Coordinates of C-alpha atoms and ligand atoms in Angstrom, one line a residue:
M1 CA -12.1 38.5 -17.5
F2 CA -15.0 37.6 -19.9
N3 CA -16.4 41.1 -19.5
K4 CA -18.3 41.2 -22.8
L5 CA -20.3 38.1 -22.2
K6 CA -20.9 39.2 -18.6
E7 CA -22.3 42.5 -19.8
K8 CA -24.6 40.9 -22.2
L9 CA -25.9 38.3 -19.7
G10 CA -26.6 41.3 -17.4
A11 CA -28.6 43.0 -20.0
F12 CA -30.6 39.8 -20.7
K13 CA -31.4 39.4 -17.0
K14 CA -32.6 43.1 -16.9
T15 CA -34.9 43.0 -19.8
I16 CA -36.4 39.6 -19.0
G17 CA -36.8 40.6 -15.4
E18 CA -38.7 43.7 -16.6
T19 CA -40.9 41.4 -18.7
I20 CA -41.7 39.2 -15.7
D21 CA -42.3 42.3 -13.5
Q22 CA -44.7 43.7 -16.2
K23 CA -46.6 40.4 -16.3
V24 CA -46.8 40.2 -12.5
G25 CA -48.1 43.8 -12.6
I26 CA -50.9 42.9 -15.0
G27 CA -51.6 39.7 -13.1
E28 CA -51.9 41.7 -9.8
K29 CA -54.4 44.0 -11.4
A30 CA -56.5 41.2 -12.9
K31 CA -56.2 39.0 -9.8
T32 CA -56.1 35.9 -12.1
L33 CA -52.7 34.3 -12.8
V34 CA -51.2 35.2 -9.5
L35 CA -53.7 33.9 -7.1
E36 CA -51.2 31.6 -5.5
R37 CA -48.4 34.1 -6.0
E38 CA -47.3 32.2 -9.1
L39 CA -47.1 33.2 -12.7
I40 CA -46.9 31.3 -15.9
L41 CA -44.7 32.5 -18.7
D42 CA -45.4 31.7 -22.3
E43 CA -43.2 31.7 -25.3
G44 CA -44.5 35.2 -26.3
D45 CA -43.3 36.7 -23.1
L46 CA -39.8 35.6 -23.7
E47 CA -39.4 35.8 -27.4
K48 CA -37.8 39.2 -27.7
S49 CA -35.4 38.7 -24.7
L50 CA -34.4 35.2 -25.9
G51 CA -33.7 36.5 -29.4
D52 CA -31.5 39.3 -27.9
L53 CA -29.8 36.7 -25.8
E54 CA -29.1 34.4 -28.7
I55 CA -27.4 37.3 -30.6
A56 CA -25.5 38.2 -27.5
L57 CA -24.2 34.7 -27.1
L58 CA -23.2 34.5 -30.8
E59 CA -21.3 37.8 -30.4
S60 CA -19.5 36.4 -27.4
D61 CA -18.1 33.5 -29.4
V62 CA -20.7 30.9 -28.4
A63 CA -21.2 28.6 -31.4
F64 CA -24.6 28.7 -33.1
P65 CA -25.8 25.1 -32.1
V66 CA -24.5 25.8 -28.6
A67 CA -26.4 29.1 -28.3
E68 CA -29.5 27.2 -29.5
S69 CA -29.1 24.6 -26.7
I70 CA -28.8 27.3 -24.2
I71 CA -31.9 29.1 -25.4
D72 CA -33.8 25.8 -25.4
A73 CA -32.6 25.0 -21.9
I74 CA -33.8 28.4 -20.6
K75 CA -37.2 28.0 -22.4
Q76 CA -37.6 24.6 -20.8
E77 CA -36.9 26.1 -17.4
L78 CA -39.0 29.2 -17.8
I79 CA -41.9 28.6 -20.2
G80 CA -45.1 27.1 -18.8
A81 CA -43.4 26.6 -15.5
H82 CA -45.3 27.9 -12.5
K83 CA -42.9 30.3 -11.0
K84 CA -43.3 31.4 -7.5
I85 CA -43.2 35.1 -7.4
G86 CA -40.6 35.9 -4.8
A87 CA -39.2 39.3 -4.0
N88 CA -36.7 39.2 -6.9
T89 CA -37.6 38.2 -10.4
G90 CA -33.9 38.6 -11.3
D91 CA -33.3 35.5 -9.3
I92 CA -35.7 33.4 -11.4
V93 CA -33.9 34.5 -14.6
E94 CA -30.4 34.1 -13.1
T95 CA -31.2 30.6 -11.9
A96 CA -32.5 29.6 -15.3
L97 CA -29.5 31.2 -17.1
R98 CA -27.0 29.5 -14.8
N99 CA -28.7 26.1 -15.0
A100 CA -28.7 26.5 -18.8
L101 CA -25.0 27.3 -19.1
L102 CA -24.0 24.6 -16.6
S103 CA -26.1 22.0 -18.5
V104 CA -24.5 22.7 -21.8
M105 CA -21.0 22.7 -20.3
S106 CA -20.8 20.0 -17.8
K107 CA -21.2 16.8 -19.7
E108 CA -18.6 14.3 -18.5
M109 CA -16.9 16.3 -15.8
F110 CA -13.9 14.9 -14.1
D111 CA -11.3 16.4 -11.8
F112 CA -7.7 16.5 -13.3
D113 CA -6.0 16.2 -9.9
E114 CA -8.2 13.3 -8.8
F115 CA -7.6 11.5 -12.1
I116 CA -3.9 11.8 -11.7
A117 CA -4.0 10.7 -8.1
N118 CA -6.1 7.6 -8.9
A119 CA -4.8 6.5 -12.3
P120 CA -2.3 3.6 -12.7
K121 CA 1.2 5.0 -13.2
P122 CA 2.7 6.1 -15.5
V123 CA -0.1 8.2 -16.7
N124 CA 0.3 9.0 -20.4
I125 CA -1.1 12.5 -21.4
V126 CA -1.0 13.6 -25.0
F127 CA -1.4 17.3 -25.8
T128 CA -2.7 18.3 -29.2
G129 CA -4.0 21.2 -31.2
V130 CA -3.3 23.5 -34.1
N131 CA -0.1 25.5 -34.5
G132 CA 1.0 28.1 -31.9
T133 CA -2.0 27.7 -29.5
G134 CA 0.4 27.2 -26.5
K135 CA 0.7 23.4 -26.2
T136 CA 4.4 23.4 -25.3
T137 CA 4.1 26.3 -22.8
T138 CA 1.1 24.5 -21.3
I139 CA 3.0 21.3 -20.9
A140 CA 5.7 23.2 -19.1
K141 CA 3.1 24.7 -16.8
I142 CA 1.4 21.4 -16.1
A143 CA 4.9 19.7 -15.5
S144 CA 5.7 22.4 -13.0
R145 CA 2.4 22.1 -11.2
L146 CA 2.6 18.2 -11.1
K147 CA 6.1 18.5 -9.7
E148 CA 5.0 20.9 -7.0
N149 CA 2.3 18.4 -6.1
G150 CA 5.0 15.7 -5.6
Y151 CA 4.7 13.8 -8.8
S152 CA 7.7 12.7 -10.9
V153 CA 7.3 13.8 -14.5
V154 CA 8.8 12.8 -17.9
V155 CA 8.3 15.1 -20.9
A156 CA 8.3 13.5 -24.4
S157 CA 9.3 15.8 -27.2
G158 CA 6.8 14.5 -29.7
D159 CA 7.2 17.6 -31.9
T160 CA 9.9 16.2 -34.3
F161 CA 8.5 18.3 -37.1
R162 CA 9.1 22.0 -36.3
A163 CA 12.6 23.3 -36.3
G164 CA 13.6 24.2 -32.8
A165 CA 10.7 22.5 -31.1
T166 CA 12.9 20.0 -29.2
E167 CA 15.2 22.8 -28.0
Q168 CA 12.2 24.8 -26.8
I169 CA 10.8 22.1 -24.7
E170 CA 14.3 21.0 -23.5
K171 CA 14.9 24.4 -22.1
H172 CA 11.6 24.2 -20.1
A173 CA 12.4 20.7 -18.9
E174 CA 15.8 21.8 -17.6
R175 CA 14.4 24.9 -15.9
I176 CA 11.7 22.9 -14.2
G177 CA 14.0 19.9 -13.5
V178 CA 12.2 17.1 -15.2
K179 CA 13.4 14.4 -17.6
L180 CA 13.1 14.9 -21.4
I181 CA 12.9 12.1 -23.9
K182 CA 13.8 13.3 -27.4
H183 CA 14.8 11.8 -30.8
Q184 CA 16.3 13.5 -33.8
H185 CA 14.5 16.0 -35.8
G186 CA 12.2 14.4 -38.3
G187 CA 11.8 11.2 -36.3
D188 CA 8.6 9.3 -35.6
P189 CA 6.7 11.1 -32.7
A190 CA 4.9 7.8 -31.8
A191 CA 8.4 6.3 -31.2
V192 CA 9.4 9.2 -28.9
I193 CA 6.3 8.9 -26.8
Y194 CA 6.6 5.1 -26.7
D195 CA 10.2 5.5 -25.5
A196 CA 9.1 8.0 -22.9
M197 CA 6.5 5.6 -21.5
Q198 CA 9.1 2.8 -21.4
H199 CA 11.5 5.1 -19.5
A200 CA 8.7 6.2 -17.1
T201 CA 7.7 2.6 -16.5
A202 CA 11.3 1.4 -15.9
Q203 CA 12.1 4.3 -13.6
H204 CA 8.7 4.3 -11.8
R205 CA 7.8 7.8 -12.9
D206 CA 4.3 9.1 -12.4
V207 CA 3.3 11.1 -15.5
V208 CA 4.4 11.4 -19.1
L209 CA 3.4 14.7 -20.8
A210 CA 3.7 14.2 -24.5
D211 CA 4.1 17.3 -26.7
T212 CA 3.1 17.0 -30.3
A213 CA 3.6 19.2 -33.4
G214 CA 0.9 21.8 -34.1
R215 CA -1.3 20.6 -36.9
M216 CA -4.2 22.0 -38.9
H217 CA -7.3 19.9 -38.4
T218 CA -7.7 20.0 -42.2
N219 CA -4.3 18.3 -42.8
I220 CA -5.2 14.7 -43.4
N221 CA -1.6 13.3 -43.2
L222 CA -0.9 15.0 -39.9
M223 CA -4.3 14.0 -38.5
D224 CA -3.5 10.4 -39.4
Q225 CA -0.2 10.7 -37.7
L226 CA -2.0 11.8 -34.5
G227 CA -4.2 8.8 -34.8
K228 CA -1.1 6.6 -35.1
I229 CA 0.5 8.3 -32.0
C230 CA -2.6 7.3 -30.0
R231 CA -2.7 3.7 -31.3
V232 CA 1.0 3.0 -30.5
T233 CA 0.8 4.3 -26.9
P234 CA -2.9 4.7 -26.1
P235 CA -3.0 7.8 -23.9
D236 CA -4.8 8.0 -20.7
L237 CA -5.8 11.5 -21.5
V238 CA -5.8 13.5 -24.8
I239 CA -5.9 17.1 -24.0
F240 CA -6.9 19.6 -26.7
V241 CA -5.1 22.9 -26.3
D242 CA -6.6 26.0 -28.1
E243 CA -6.5 29.7 -27.5
A244 CA -9.6 31.5 -26.1
V245 CA -9.0 34.3 -28.5
A246 CA -9.7 31.9 -31.4
G247 CA -13.4 31.9 -30.5
N248 CA -15.5 30.1 -32.9
D249 CA -12.5 28.7 -34.9
A250 CA -11.4 26.9 -31.8
V251 CA -14.8 25.3 -31.5
E252 CA -14.7 23.9 -35.1
R253 CA -11.2 22.7 -34.5
A254 CA -12.2 21.0 -31.3
R255 CA -14.9 19.2 -33.1
E256 CA -12.4 17.9 -35.8
F257 CA -9.7 16.8 -33.5
N258 CA -12.3 15.0 -31.3
E259 CA -13.3 13.0 -34.4
T260 CA -9.7 11.8 -35.0
V261 CA -8.7 11.2 -31.4
P262 CA -11.4 11.4 -28.7
I263 CA -10.6 14.3 -26.6
S264 CA -10.6 13.8 -22.8
G265 CA -10.6 17.5 -22.0
S266 CA -9.5 20.9 -23.2
I267 CA -7.3 23.8 -22.1
L268 CA -7.9 27.3 -23.2
T269 CA -4.9 29.5 -23.3
K270 CA -4.3 33.2 -23.7
V271 CA -7.4 34.1 -21.6
D272 CA -5.3 37.1 -20.4
M273 CA -5.6 38.5 -23.8
D274 CA -8.9 39.8 -25.2
S275 CA -11.4 37.0 -24.8
R276 CA -15.1 37.2 -25.2
G277 CA -15.6 34.2 -22.9
G278 CA -17.9 32.1 -25.0
A279 CA -15.3 29.6 -26.4
A280 CA -15.1 27.7 -23.1
I281 CA -18.8 27.1 -23.2
S282 CA -18.8 25.9 -26.8
I283 CA -15.7 23.7 -26.6
A284 CA -17.1 21.9 -23.6
H285 CA -20.3 21.4 -25.4
V286 CA -19.1 20.1 -28.8
T287 CA -16.5 17.7 -27.2
G288 CA -18.8 16.7 -24.4
K289 CA -15.7 16.9 -22.2
P290 CA -14.7 19.4 -19.6
V291 CA -12.4 22.4 -19.9
L292 CA -9.7 21.5 -17.4
F293 CA -7.4 24.6 -17.2
L294 CA -7.2 28.2 -18.4
G295 CA -3.8 29.6 -19.5
T296 CA -3.6 33.2 -18.2
G297 CA -0.1 34.3 -19.2
Q298 CA 3.4 33.1 -20.2
K299 CA 4.8 32.2 -16.8
Y300 CA 4.6 28.6 -15.3
G301 CA 2.3 29.8 -12.6
D302 CA -0.2 31.3 -15.1
L303 CA -2.4 28.2 -15.2
M304 CA -5.8 28.2 -13.6
K305 CA -7.9 25.2 -12.8
F306 CA -11.2 25.5 -14.6
D307 CA -14.4 24.9 -12.8
A308 CA -17.8 25.3 -14.6
E309 CA -19.5 26.7 -11.4
W310 CA -16.6 29.2 -11.0
Y311 CA -16.9 30.2 -14.6
V312 CA -20.6 30.8 -14.5
D313 CA -20.1 32.8 -11.2
Q314 CA -17.7 35.0 -13.2
L315 CA -20.5 35.8 -15.6
F316 CA -22.8 37.2 -13.0
Ligands
GTP401 N1 -0.4 35.6 -23.1 C1 -0.3 34.3 -23.2 N2 0.6 33.7 -24.0 C2 0.7 32.4 -24.1 C3 -0.1 31.6 -23.2 N3 0.2 30.3 -23.5 C4 1.1 30.3 -24.4 N4 1.4 31.6 -24.8 C5 2.4 32.0 -25.8 O1 2.0 31.6 -27.0 C6 3.1 31.4 -27.9 C7 3.1 30.0 -28.5 O2 3.2 29.0 -27.4 P1 3.8 27.6 -27.7 O3 3.7 26.9 -26.4 O4 5.1 27.5 -28.4 O5 2.6 27.0 -28.6 P2 2.5 25.6 -29.4 O6 1.1 25.2 -29.4 O7 3.4 24.6 -28.7 O8 3.1 26.0 -30.8 P3 3.6 24.9 -31.9 O9 4.3 23.9 -31.3 O10 4.3 25.8 -32.9 O11 2.3 24.4 -32.6 C8 4.3 31.6 -27.0 O12 4.9 32.9 -27.2 C9 3.8 31.5 -25.6 O13 4.5 32.2 -24.6 C10 -1.1 32.2 -22.3 O14 -1.9 31.6 -21.6 N5 -1.1 33.6 -22.4
MG402 MG1 4.9 23.4 -29.5

């Protein structure tokens, strides 16, 4: 998973480590900079490596402004700082890189399971995103996971637009054993989700998972409709679902959706297919909200809780 980005970060660590080693070598000879076993790096020392790193990040689907933020964070940590020269210069670089990645990713972190446990019931969760990213499949995965954790779940078939959408989610609901609320094709999705919340309240259900039709972020009418859905039954969480393979496109879409309905968190699907790994960093950064889960396949169990520390660990 994320092998390309991993490879590139490894190369960065190596070249910048060599730069530091060289500088330490010169310092040792001159007996100046390193009197207290410290060295000071300046921008010139890092310029080439940081330039290479920026390109590597861009090639790994990290969006341009996000790559810049990462480079700035590394500069702040490394340049001008008095670095104790320990045994391993690689550690200095790795720490700087880890901190930079974590700082651009972990804005308003929250834990999904804790949120569900503590929120007043029923919790209303709306899933949104462009066409075919895996919203409906992800709802099925989450429904199955919540049920396993002892919660009662209602699914709202808020995709009244695409032919066969209700039948698709109905099949999942039957298989998992959760209640589905549906209206006829072409109905108002806001009304379906409203009904699902009424049902969940009356029946003391814990969580409503609301599916919505895939929509392009450029389609003003459909984006307005999404705004309406969220006004009629204000969700506790709006989850943006996109596919890791979409890379930079996913980042742009996340930004647009977030402007229409503030996103609480994202789920990246199809991580099992070729994924360069950078989209998770970028989406978290542009929305200022955490990535909550990764979709890793088509089965209900193919859902992995996302943790920024874990993700960064994967990269080293
Ligand atoms: N390999 C893989 N396939 C996935 C994953 N998540 C979803 N899919 C597949 O992606 C396809 C589209 O999934 P849906 O859940 O229908 O996507 P959607 O966003 O609801 O689509 P629309 O409702 O048409 O916008 C299906 O074939 C899913 O099986 C995943 O994590 N990995
Ligand atoms: Mg769907």
